[in-house]
Amino acid sequence: MTAPLDARLETVLSLIRAGAHADIGSDHAALPLALVRRGHIGRGVIVELNPGPLENARQAVACAGLGDRLEVRQGDGLDPLAPDEVPSVSLTGMGALTMRGILERGAARQVRPDALVVQPNDNAAPLREWALGAGYHLRAERLASGYWTYPVLRFERAEGPDPAYDGLPGDAARRYGPLLLREGSALLRQQVWADVTRLTPLAAPGRPAALELATAHAALAWLEGRTPPDPATRG
Ligand SMILES: C[S@@+](CC[C@H](N)C(=O)[O-])C[C@H]1O[C@@H](n2cnc3c(N)ncnc32)[C@H](O)[C@@H]1O
């Protein structure tokens, strides 16, 4: 019997198709098990750093009888992978800065998969910024509802500037997602309005919240097709 994936991991799964795929920080291994069972990947590598989650992943794979398709390795991030070993990698359920560190250390070892699917538990801006300098373009962005609203992003290796950002206010696009801004869903609008409500009382001039608030207003302005207010004149 297969436990259903929650909306967050279901969204991640929908963005992955590959012959071979590695899931980093798998814990319960629900995602790689579903990827194999539903035919989204042919075979997979599961990487876990910590002993408890490593054991969870080993047991889940053994119980599912999928040890011939899913190999579990202990290690830090992309370290247990050889360069070019897998064309596709996912990281889910960690902070964006932790994920960025994993990707940076991997790139330094020439582990640069063709496709990356990431679902940070917080603001995805550090991952979008990393991708802009690391030779990846955004190919898909989704928001998944759950305990929080989770961003889910698919990057692919590509040359040159990422056209996803063309014509958008840069800070707002990196913070909220260029493809999400273009889509302009009700969920994104709720998220931006929630930021405006949270940041407005904190945004005294010169404080970091003032910059974040200006970014949220720029996003709202773009969503509503109007010019953003000048922060110097906003009350
Ligand atoms: C909150 S769990 C997320 C589990 C699953 N990916 C999900 O989204 O439901 C984060 C997992 O990442 C693992 N982890 C954290 N840092 C890691 C690293 N540098 N390399 C591999 N695994 C890591 C932790 O041990 C933990 O099992």
Tab-separated table of C-alpha atoms and ligand atoms in Angstrom:
chain	number	residue	atom	x	y	z
A	1	MET	CA	0.000	0.000	0.000
A	2	THR	CA	1.433	3.364	-1.033
A	3	ALA	CA	0.912	6.331	1.277
A	4	PRO	CA	-0.314	9.301	-0.779
A	5	LEU	CA	2.087	12.197	-1.124
A	6	ASP	CA	1.038	15.527	0.352
A	7	ALA	CA	0.407	18.476	-2.001
A	8	ARG	CA	3.981	19.715	-1.512
A	9	LEU	CA	5.715	16.494	-2.592
A	10	GLU	CA	3.052	15.825	-5.247
A	11	THR	CA	3.980	19.167	-6.813
A	12	VAL	CA	7.677	18.279	-6.658
A	13	LEU	CA	6.988	14.888	-8.248
A	14	SER	CA	5.093	16.521	-11.117
A	15	LEU	CA	8.243	18.419	-12.133
A	16	ILE	CA	10.585	15.390	-12.258
A	17	ARG	CA	11.101	12.999	-15.181
A	18	ALA	CA	14.477	11.378	-15.694
A	19	GLY	CA	16.167	8.077	-16.384
A	20	ALA	CA	18.219	8.460	-13.222
A	21	HIS	CA	17.556	10.875	-10.382
A	22	ALA	CA	19.024	11.623	-6.945
A	23	ASP	CA	16.965	12.895	-4.000
A	24	ILE	CA	19.113	14.650	-1.390
A	25	GLY	CA	17.896	14.632	2.221
A	26	SER	CA	15.155	12.063	1.656
A	27	ASP	CA	14.399	10.909	5.226
A	28	HIS	CA	11.183	8.806	4.758
A	29	ALA	CA	11.995	8.381	1.031
A	30	ALA	CA	8.357	9.023	0.080
A	31	LEU	CA	9.336	11.106	-2.945
A	32	PRO	CA	11.835	8.708	-4.575
A	33	LEU	CA	9.569	5.731	-3.892
A	34	ALA	CA	6.669	7.477	-5.653
A	35	LEU	CA	8.937	8.583	-8.511
A	36	VAL	CA	9.875	4.965	-9.214
A	37	ARG	CA	6.398	3.502	-8.660
A	38	ARG	CA	4.737	6.032	-10.974
A	39	GLY	CA	7.370	5.674	-13.668
A	40	HIS	CA	8.767	9.225	-13.410
A	41	ILE	CA	12.321	7.855	-13.008
A	42	GLY	CA	13.985	4.602	-13.964
A	43	ARG	CA	16.337	4.397	-11.026
A	44	GLY	CA	17.353	6.613	-8.146
A	45	VAL	CA	19.973	7.454	-5.560
A	46	ILE	CA	18.885	8.576	-2.112
A	47	VAL	CA	21.388	10.650	-0.118
A	48	GLU	CA	21.037	11.200	3.621
A	49	LEU	CA	23.433	12.928	5.980
A	50	ASN	CA	22.035	11.906	9.340
A	51	PRO	CA	21.860	8.380	10.804
A	52	GLY	CA	18.174	8.392	11.867
A	53	PRO	CA	16.792	9.598	8.514
A	54	LEU	CA	19.304	7.354	6.717
A	55	GLU	CA	17.849	4.346	8.514
A	56	ASN	CA	14.299	5.579	7.730
A	57	ALA	CA	15.182	5.704	4.039
A	58	ARG	CA	16.855	2.269	4.069
A	59	GLN	CA	13.836	0.682	5.785
A	60	ALA	CA	11.332	2.387	3.479
A	61	VAL	CA	13.170	1.187	0.371
A	62	ALA	CA	13.522	-2.350	1.760
A	63	CYS	CA	9.828	-2.504	2.790
A	64	ALA	CA	8.823	-1.377	-0.687
A	65	GLY	CA	11.020	-4.067	-2.255
A	66	LEU	CA	12.663	-1.431	-4.474
A	67	GLY	CA	16.293	-1.988	-3.469
A	68	ASP	CA	17.157	-2.868	-7.075
A	69	ARG	CA	15.954	0.557	-8.289
A	70	LEU	CA	16.821	2.854	-5.358
A	71	GLU	CA	20.270	2.970	-3.802
A	72	VAL	CA	20.657	4.663	-0.408
A	73	ARG	CA	23.974	6.399	0.344
A	74	GLN	CA	25.129	8.299	3.423
A	75	GLY	CA	26.822	11.635	2.863
A	76	ASP	CA	26.655	15.411	2.675
A	77	GLY	CA	24.557	16.797	-0.165
A	78	LEU	CA	25.973	15.968	-3.589
A	79	ASP	CA	29.226	14.488	-2.182
A	80	PRO	CA	28.192	10.832	-2.707
A	81	LEU	CA	27.493	11.518	-6.415
A	82	ALA	CA	30.128	11.400	-9.142
A	83	PRO	CA	30.082	14.186	-11.770
A	84	ASP	CA	27.585	13.249	-14.530
A	85	GLU	CA	26.319	10.234	-12.554
A	86	VAL	CA	22.702	11.475	-12.556
A	87	PRO	CA	21.133	14.134	-14.819
A	88	SER	CA	18.452	15.140	-12.325
A	89	VAL	CA	18.467	16.020	-8.603
A	90	SER	CA	15.866	17.123	-6.050
A	91	LEU	CA	16.210	18.812	-2.669
A	92	THR	CA	13.069	19.292	-0.593
A	93	GLY	CA	12.072	20.304	2.908
A	94	MET	CA	15.220	22.224	3.905
A	95	GLY	CA	16.033	25.919	4.163
A	96	ALA	CA	17.036	27.699	0.952
A	97	LEU	CA	20.464	28.645	2.325
A	98	THR	CA	21.204	25.014	3.267
A	99	MET	CA	20.228	23.966	-0.258
A	100	ARG	CA	22.345	26.687	-1.819
A	101	GLY	CA	25.362	25.528	0.206
A	102	ILE	CA	24.812	21.957	-1.022
A	103	LEU	CA	24.578	23.132	-4.646
A	104	GLU	CA	27.657	25.361	-4.343
A	105	ARG	CA	29.762	22.560	-2.856
A	106	GLY	CA	28.520	20.194	-5.554
A	107	ALA	CA	29.343	22.624	-8.365
A	108	ALA	CA	32.853	23.012	-6.936
A	109	ARG	CA	33.245	19.227	-7.444
A	110	GLN	CA	31.771	19.451	-10.973
A	111	VAL	CA	28.503	17.834	-9.872
A	112	ARG	CA	26.172	20.005	-11.946
A	113	PRO	CA	23.052	18.029	-12.914
A	114	ASP	CA	21.129	19.061	-16.034
A	115	ALA	CA	17.936	19.507	-13.999
A	116	LEU	CA	17.348	20.579	-10.397
A	117	VAL	CA	13.998	20.555	-8.605
A	118	VAL	CA	14.033	22.370	-5.283
A	119	GLN	CA	11.390	22.996	-2.641
A	120	PRO	CA	12.754	25.207	0.129
A	121	ASN	CA	10.733	25.685	3.303
A	122	ASP	CA	11.363	29.421	3.186
A	123	ASN	CA	12.015	32.231	0.719
A	124	ALA	CA	13.457	30.806	-2.509
A	125	ALA	CA	15.357	34.014	-3.425
A	126	PRO	CA	18.814	32.617	-2.468
A	127	LEU	CA	18.260	29.706	-4.884
A	128	ARG	CA	17.054	31.938	-7.725
A	129	GLU	CA	20.087	34.194	-7.170
A	130	TRP	CA	22.450	31.213	-7.123
A	131	ALA	CA	20.971	29.856	-10.349
A	132	LEU	CA	21.441	33.191	-12.141
A	133	GLY	CA	25.187	32.963	-11.536
A	134	ALA	CA	25.562	29.205	-11.931
A	135	GLY	CA	24.304	28.625	-15.474
A	136	TYR	CA	20.750	27.472	-14.748
A	137	HIS	CA	17.472	28.842	-16.101
A	138	LEU	CA	14.107	28.626	-14.375
A	139	ARG	CA	11.800	26.345	-16.359
A	140	ALA	CA	8.889	25.960	-13.931
A	141	GLU	CA	7.690	27.448	-10.671
A	142	ARG	CA	4.706	26.363	-8.592
A	143	LEU	CA	3.259	27.196	-5.193
A	144	ALA	CA	2.070	24.241	-3.109
A	145	SER	CA	-0.333	24.712	-0.204
A	146	GLY	CA	0.499	23.060	3.102
A	147	TYR	CA	1.611	24.095	6.564
A	148	TRP	CA	3.133	27.052	4.724
A	149	THR	CA	2.863	28.006	1.072
A	150	TYR	CA	5.858	26.217	-0.439
A	151	PRO	CA	7.677	27.344	-3.579
A	152	VAL	CA	8.694	24.514	-5.934
A	153	LEU	CA	11.182	25.372	-8.682
A	154	ARG	CA	12.670	23.493	-11.609
A	155	PHE	CA	15.986	24.742	-13.017
A	156	GLU	CA	17.763	23.442	-16.102
A	157	ARG	CA	21.301	24.095	-17.234
A	158	ALA	CA	21.378	26.654	-20.028
A	159	GLU	CA	23.653	29.283	-21.556
A	160	GLY	CA	23.264	33.063	-21.242
A	161	PRO	CA	20.904	35.227	-19.227
A	162	ASP	CA	17.682	33.625	-18.035
A	163	PRO	CA	14.825	35.022	-20.200
A	164	ALA	CA	12.342	34.304	-17.386
A	165	TYR	CA	13.379	37.637	-15.843
A	166	ASP	CA	12.967	39.760	-18.994
A	167	GLY	CA	10.882	42.874	-18.378
A	168	LEU	CA	10.257	42.197	-14.686
A	169	PRO	CA	11.326	44.260	-11.639
A	170	GLY	CA	14.497	42.373	-10.599
A	171	ASP	CA	14.177	42.353	-6.806
A	172	ALA	CA	10.509	41.344	-6.934
A	173	ALA	CA	11.199	38.612	-9.495
A	174	ARG	CA	14.018	37.109	-7.421
A	175	ARG	CA	11.917	37.302	-4.248
A	176	TYR	CA	8.556	36.041	-5.562
A	177	GLY	CA	9.570	34.190	-8.720
A	178	PRO	CA	9.517	35.467	-12.301
A	179	LEU	CA	7.242	32.710	-13.583
A	180	LEU	CA	4.961	32.986	-10.555
A	181	LEU	CA	4.672	36.740	-11.055
A	182	ARG	CA	3.754	36.246	-14.709
A	183	GLU	CA	1.128	33.669	-13.704
A	184	GLY	CA	-0.247	36.008	-10.999
A	185	SER	CA	-2.198	33.330	-9.101
A	186	ALA	CA	-4.485	34.098	-6.169
A	187	LEU	CA	-2.044	32.211	-3.895
A	188	LEU	CA	0.862	34.450	-4.912
A	189	ARG	CA	-1.237	37.594	-4.471
A	190	GLN	CA	-2.188	36.406	-0.964
A	191	GLN	CA	1.477	35.827	-0.175
A	192	VAL	CA	2.527	39.295	-1.338
A	193	TRP	CA	-0.316	40.964	0.563
A	194	ALA	CA	0.615	38.995	3.691
A	195	ASP	CA	4.169	40.342	3.365
A	196	VAL	CA	2.879	43.905	2.997
A	197	THR	CA	0.744	43.502	6.129
A	198	ARG	CA	3.602	41.941	8.129
A	199	LEU	CA	6.287	44.377	6.986
A	200	THR	CA	4.434	47.690	7.059
A	201	PRO	CA	4.724	48.228	10.860
A	202	LEU	CA	8.408	47.178	10.781
A	203	ALA	CA	9.533	49.273	7.833
A	204	ALA	CA	11.091	52.372	9.375
A	205	PRO	CA	13.419	54.084	6.860
A	206	GLY	CA	16.823	52.353	6.626
A	207	ARG	CA	15.667	49.086	8.226
A	208	PRO	CA	15.888	45.837	6.207
A	209	ALA	CA	12.101	45.551	6.398
A	210	ALA	CA	11.822	48.786	4.396
A	211	LEU	CA	13.654	47.160	1.464
A	212	GLU	CA	11.551	44.000	1.743
A	213	LEU	CA	8.396	46.121	1.809
A	214	ALA	CA	9.519	48.030	-1.286
A	215	THR	CA	10.056	44.654	-3.011
A	216	ALA	CA	6.563	43.498	-2.031
A	217	HIS	CA	5.067	46.762	-3.336
A	218	ALA	CA	7.009	46.370	-6.597
A	219	ALA	CA	5.562	42.865	-6.964
A	220	LEU	CA	2.026	44.106	-6.273
A	221	ALA	CA	2.486	46.958	-8.710
A	222	TRP	CA	3.603	44.549	-11.430
A	223	LEU	CA	0.731	42.184	-10.663
A	224	GLU	CA	-1.718	45.033	-10.899
A	225	GLY	CA	-0.083	46.556	-13.963
A	226	ARG	CA	0.798	49.883	-12.384
A	227	THR	CA	3.918	51.872	-11.476
A	228	PRO	CA	5.289	51.065	-7.982
A	229	PRO	CA	5.017	53.835	-5.371
A	230	ASP	CA	8.183	55.817	-4.635
A	231	PRO	CA	9.406	54.522	-1.201
A	232	ALA	CA	10.542	58.075	-0.348
A	233	THR	CA	6.995	59.420	-0.613
A	234	ARG	CA	5.032	56.463	0.758
A	235	GLY	CA	3.465	57.239	4.167
B	1	LIG	C1	12.961	18.069	6.910
B	1	LIG	S1	13.712	16.704	6.171
B	1	LIG	C2	12.933	16.662	4.597
B	1	LIG	C3	12.631	15.253	4.175
B	1	LIG	C4	12.043	15.142	2.772
B	1	LIG	N1	13.003	15.573	1.780
B	1	LIG	C5	10.785	15.951	2.658
B	1	LIG	O1	10.785	16.969	1.957
B	1	LIG	O2	9.764	15.592	3.274
B	1	LIG	C6	15.334	17.262	5.771
B	1	LIG	C7	16.282	16.097	5.601
B	1	LIG	O3	17.472	16.574	5.002
B	1	LIG	C8	18.558	15.890	5.578
B	1	LIG	N2	19.742	16.720	5.336
B	1	LIG	C9	20.018	17.928	5.860
B	1	LIG	N3	21.183	18.389	5.395
B	1	LIG	C10	21.655	17.450	4.541
B	1	LIG	C11	22.820	17.344	3.732
B	1	LIG	N4	23.763	18.315	3.734
B	1	LIG	N5	22.988	16.244	2.976
B	1	LIG	C12	22.049	15.257	2.980
B	1	LIG	N6	20.935	15.296	3.731
B	1	LIG	C13	20.733	16.383	4.499
B	1	LIG	C14	18.160	15.733	7.031
B	1	LIG	O4	18.841	14.655	7.648
B	1	LIG	C15	16.668	15.472	6.915
B	1	LIG	O5	16.393	14.093	6.840
